[in-house]
Short mmCIF file of C-alpha atoms in Angstrom, two decimals:
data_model
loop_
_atom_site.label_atom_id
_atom_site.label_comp_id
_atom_site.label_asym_id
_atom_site.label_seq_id
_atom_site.Cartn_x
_atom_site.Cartn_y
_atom_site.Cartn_z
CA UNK W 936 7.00 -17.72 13.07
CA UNK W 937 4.24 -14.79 12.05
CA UNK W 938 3.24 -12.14 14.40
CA UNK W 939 0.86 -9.49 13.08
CA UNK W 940 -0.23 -6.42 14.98
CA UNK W 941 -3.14 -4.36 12.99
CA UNK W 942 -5.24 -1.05 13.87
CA UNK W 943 -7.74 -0.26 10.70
CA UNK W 944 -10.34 2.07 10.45
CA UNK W 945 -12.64 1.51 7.23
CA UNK W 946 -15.53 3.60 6.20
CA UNK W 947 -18.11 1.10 4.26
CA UNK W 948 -21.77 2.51 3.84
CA UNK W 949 -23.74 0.21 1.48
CA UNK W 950 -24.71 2.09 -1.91
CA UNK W 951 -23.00 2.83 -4.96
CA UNK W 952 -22.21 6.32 -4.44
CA UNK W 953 -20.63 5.17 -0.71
CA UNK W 954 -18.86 2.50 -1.76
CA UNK W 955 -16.33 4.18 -3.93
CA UNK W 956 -15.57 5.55 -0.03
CA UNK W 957 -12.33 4.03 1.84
CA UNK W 958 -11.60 6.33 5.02
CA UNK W 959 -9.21 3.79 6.84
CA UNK W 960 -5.57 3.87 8.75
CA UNK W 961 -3.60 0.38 9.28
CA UNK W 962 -0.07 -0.66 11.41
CA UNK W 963 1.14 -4.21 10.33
CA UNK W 964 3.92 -6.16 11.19
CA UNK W 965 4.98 -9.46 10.79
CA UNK W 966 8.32 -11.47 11.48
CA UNK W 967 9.45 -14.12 9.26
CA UNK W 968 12.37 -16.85 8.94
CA UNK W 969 13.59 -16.23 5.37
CA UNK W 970 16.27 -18.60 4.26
CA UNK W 971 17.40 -19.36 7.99
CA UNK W 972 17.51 -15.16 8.21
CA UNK W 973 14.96 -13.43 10.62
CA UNK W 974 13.18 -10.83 8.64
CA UNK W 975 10.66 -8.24 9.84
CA UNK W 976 7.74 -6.62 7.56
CA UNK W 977 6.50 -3.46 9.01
CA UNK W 978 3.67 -1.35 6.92
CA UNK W 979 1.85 1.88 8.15
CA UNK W 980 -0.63 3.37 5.98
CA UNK W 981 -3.50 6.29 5.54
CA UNK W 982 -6.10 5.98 2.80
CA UNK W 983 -8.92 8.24 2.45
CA UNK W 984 -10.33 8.38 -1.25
CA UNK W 985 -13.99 9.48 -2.57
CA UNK W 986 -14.11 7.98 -5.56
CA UNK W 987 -11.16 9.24 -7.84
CA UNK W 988 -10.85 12.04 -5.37
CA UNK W 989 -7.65 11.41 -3.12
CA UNK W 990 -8.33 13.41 0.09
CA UNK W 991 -5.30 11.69 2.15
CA UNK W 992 -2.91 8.95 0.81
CA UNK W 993 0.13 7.89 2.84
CA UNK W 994 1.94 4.61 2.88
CA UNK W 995 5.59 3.73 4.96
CA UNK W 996 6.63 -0.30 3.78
CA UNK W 997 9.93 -1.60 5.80
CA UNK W 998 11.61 -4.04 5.52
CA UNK W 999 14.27 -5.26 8.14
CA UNK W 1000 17.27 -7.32 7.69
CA UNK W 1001 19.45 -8.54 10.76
CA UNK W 1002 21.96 -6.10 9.43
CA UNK W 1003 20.20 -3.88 6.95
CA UNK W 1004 17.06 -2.05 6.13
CA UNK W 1005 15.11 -1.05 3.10
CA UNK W 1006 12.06 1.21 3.13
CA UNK W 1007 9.31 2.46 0.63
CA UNK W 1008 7.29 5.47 1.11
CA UNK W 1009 4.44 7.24 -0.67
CA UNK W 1010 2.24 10.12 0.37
CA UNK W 1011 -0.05 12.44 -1.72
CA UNK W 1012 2.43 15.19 -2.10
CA UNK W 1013 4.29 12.65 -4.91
CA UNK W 1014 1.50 13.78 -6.83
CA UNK W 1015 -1.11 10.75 -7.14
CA UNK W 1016 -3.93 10.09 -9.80
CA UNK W 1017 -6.70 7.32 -8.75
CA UNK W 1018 -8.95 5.62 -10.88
CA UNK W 1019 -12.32 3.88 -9.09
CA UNK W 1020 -14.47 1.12 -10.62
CA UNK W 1021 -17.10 -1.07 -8.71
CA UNK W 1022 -18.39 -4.69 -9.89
CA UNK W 1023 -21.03 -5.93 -7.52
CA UNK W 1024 -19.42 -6.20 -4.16
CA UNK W 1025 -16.10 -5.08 -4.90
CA UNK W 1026 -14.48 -1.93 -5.47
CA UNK W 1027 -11.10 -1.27 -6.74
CA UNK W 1028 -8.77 1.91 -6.98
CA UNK W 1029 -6.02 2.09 -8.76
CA UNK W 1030 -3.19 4.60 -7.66
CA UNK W 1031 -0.63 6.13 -9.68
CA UNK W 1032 2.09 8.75 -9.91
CA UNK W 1033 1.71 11.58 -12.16
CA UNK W 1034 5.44 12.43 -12.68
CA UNK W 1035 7.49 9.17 -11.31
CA UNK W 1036 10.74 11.31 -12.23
CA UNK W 1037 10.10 14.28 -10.32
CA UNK W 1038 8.59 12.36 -6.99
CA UNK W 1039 12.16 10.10 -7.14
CA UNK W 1040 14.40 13.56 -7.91
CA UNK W 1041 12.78 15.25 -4.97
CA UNK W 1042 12.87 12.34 -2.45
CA UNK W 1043 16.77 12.47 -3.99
CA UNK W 1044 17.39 8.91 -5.13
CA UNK W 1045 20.21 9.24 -7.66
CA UNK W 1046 19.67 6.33 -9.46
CA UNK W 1047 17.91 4.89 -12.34
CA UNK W 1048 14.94 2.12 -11.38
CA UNK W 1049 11.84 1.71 -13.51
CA UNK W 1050 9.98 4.46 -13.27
CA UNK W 1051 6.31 2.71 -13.01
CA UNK W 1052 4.17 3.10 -9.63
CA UNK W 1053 0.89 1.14 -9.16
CA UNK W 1054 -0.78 0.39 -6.07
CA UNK W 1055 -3.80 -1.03 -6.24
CA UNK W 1056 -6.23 -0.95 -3.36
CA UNK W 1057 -9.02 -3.66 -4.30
CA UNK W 1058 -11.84 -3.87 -1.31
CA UNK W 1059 -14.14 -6.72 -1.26
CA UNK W 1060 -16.38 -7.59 1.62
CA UNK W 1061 -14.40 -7.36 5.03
CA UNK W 1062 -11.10 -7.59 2.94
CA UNK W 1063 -8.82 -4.38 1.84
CA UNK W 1064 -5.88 -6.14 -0.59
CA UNK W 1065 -2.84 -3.46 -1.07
CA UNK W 1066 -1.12 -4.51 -4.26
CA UNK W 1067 2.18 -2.61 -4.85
CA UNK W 1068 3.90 -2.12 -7.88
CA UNK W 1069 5.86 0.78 -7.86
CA UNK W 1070 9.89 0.32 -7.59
CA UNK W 1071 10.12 3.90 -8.09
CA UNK W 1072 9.57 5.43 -4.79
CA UNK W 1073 11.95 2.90 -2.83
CA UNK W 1074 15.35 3.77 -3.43
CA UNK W 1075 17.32 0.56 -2.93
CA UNK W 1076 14.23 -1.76 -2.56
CA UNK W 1077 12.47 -3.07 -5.39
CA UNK W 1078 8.79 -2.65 -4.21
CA UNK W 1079 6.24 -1.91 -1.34
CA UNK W 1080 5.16 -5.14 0.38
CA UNK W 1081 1.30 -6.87 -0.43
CA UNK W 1082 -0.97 -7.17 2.45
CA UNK W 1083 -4.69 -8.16 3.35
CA UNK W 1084 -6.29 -6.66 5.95
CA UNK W 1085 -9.46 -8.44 7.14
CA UNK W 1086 -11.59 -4.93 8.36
CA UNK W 1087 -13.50 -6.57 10.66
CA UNK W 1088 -10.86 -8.17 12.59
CA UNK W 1089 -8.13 -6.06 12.05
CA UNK W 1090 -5.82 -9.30 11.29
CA UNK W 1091 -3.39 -8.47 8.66
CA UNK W 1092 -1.75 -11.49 6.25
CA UNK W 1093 1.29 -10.70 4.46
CA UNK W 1094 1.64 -12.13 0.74
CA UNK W 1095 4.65 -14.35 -0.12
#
């Protein structure tokens, strides 16, 4: 069973210069049967970049267990670098930390995990993908979770 609740917002003005624009906010959810265990995704998020210019960037990933939790969490006082590039109809940012060490020693996780932390935001059409790879602002979890949102719905899919 999938349920999925989204609110976006997404700034898209045709033109070069306005399409290296993303201006959007999203709340997704989803339940799933994992293994005969009911699991719940739930993903809030804030973009708002101008090309390689990060104005806002915020990002909450949980993950819900019948008897446990894990959550991710990223927000532009981590210290973020992005990286734009636009082919035809898509454009793509790329998201990164600038010191990985000092983000996970002030959040204080204690713990060695790779220290790497890519999210990639590639927009294409009506479509937003968020593709997370960054184990190093989630403490116990290994990684944010991938979504779709379609912009013009507002209907989010979850990747397995």
């Amino acid at each position: 069973m999938l349920r999925c609740a989204v609110t976006l917002t997404l700034l898209c003005i045709s033109g070069t210069a306005f399409a290296q624009q993303l201006d959007t906010h999203f709340s997704c959810s989803a339940v799933r049967n994992e293994d005969g265990e009911t699991v719940t995704y739930a993903d809030t998020g804030e973009f708002q970049l101008n090309g390689d210019r990060i104005d806002a960037f915020s990002w909450e990933s949980s993950l819900f267990r019948s008897t446990h939790g894990f959550d991710c969490s990223i927000d532009a006082s981590d210290g973020l670098n992005a990286e734009v590039r636009t082919e035809q109809e898509r454009t793509t940012w790329r998201v990164t930390l600038k010191d990985a060490r000092a983000a996970r020693d002030r959040r204080g996780f204690k713990f060695d995990r790779r220290m790497n932390c890519t999210i990639r935001l590639e927009r294409e059409g009506d479509t937003l993908a968020v593709k997370p790879s960054c184990p190093a602002l989630c403490g116990s979890r290994s990684n944010f979770t991938e979504l779709s949102v379609d912009m013009k719905t507002g209907k989010c899919r979850y990747d397995e």
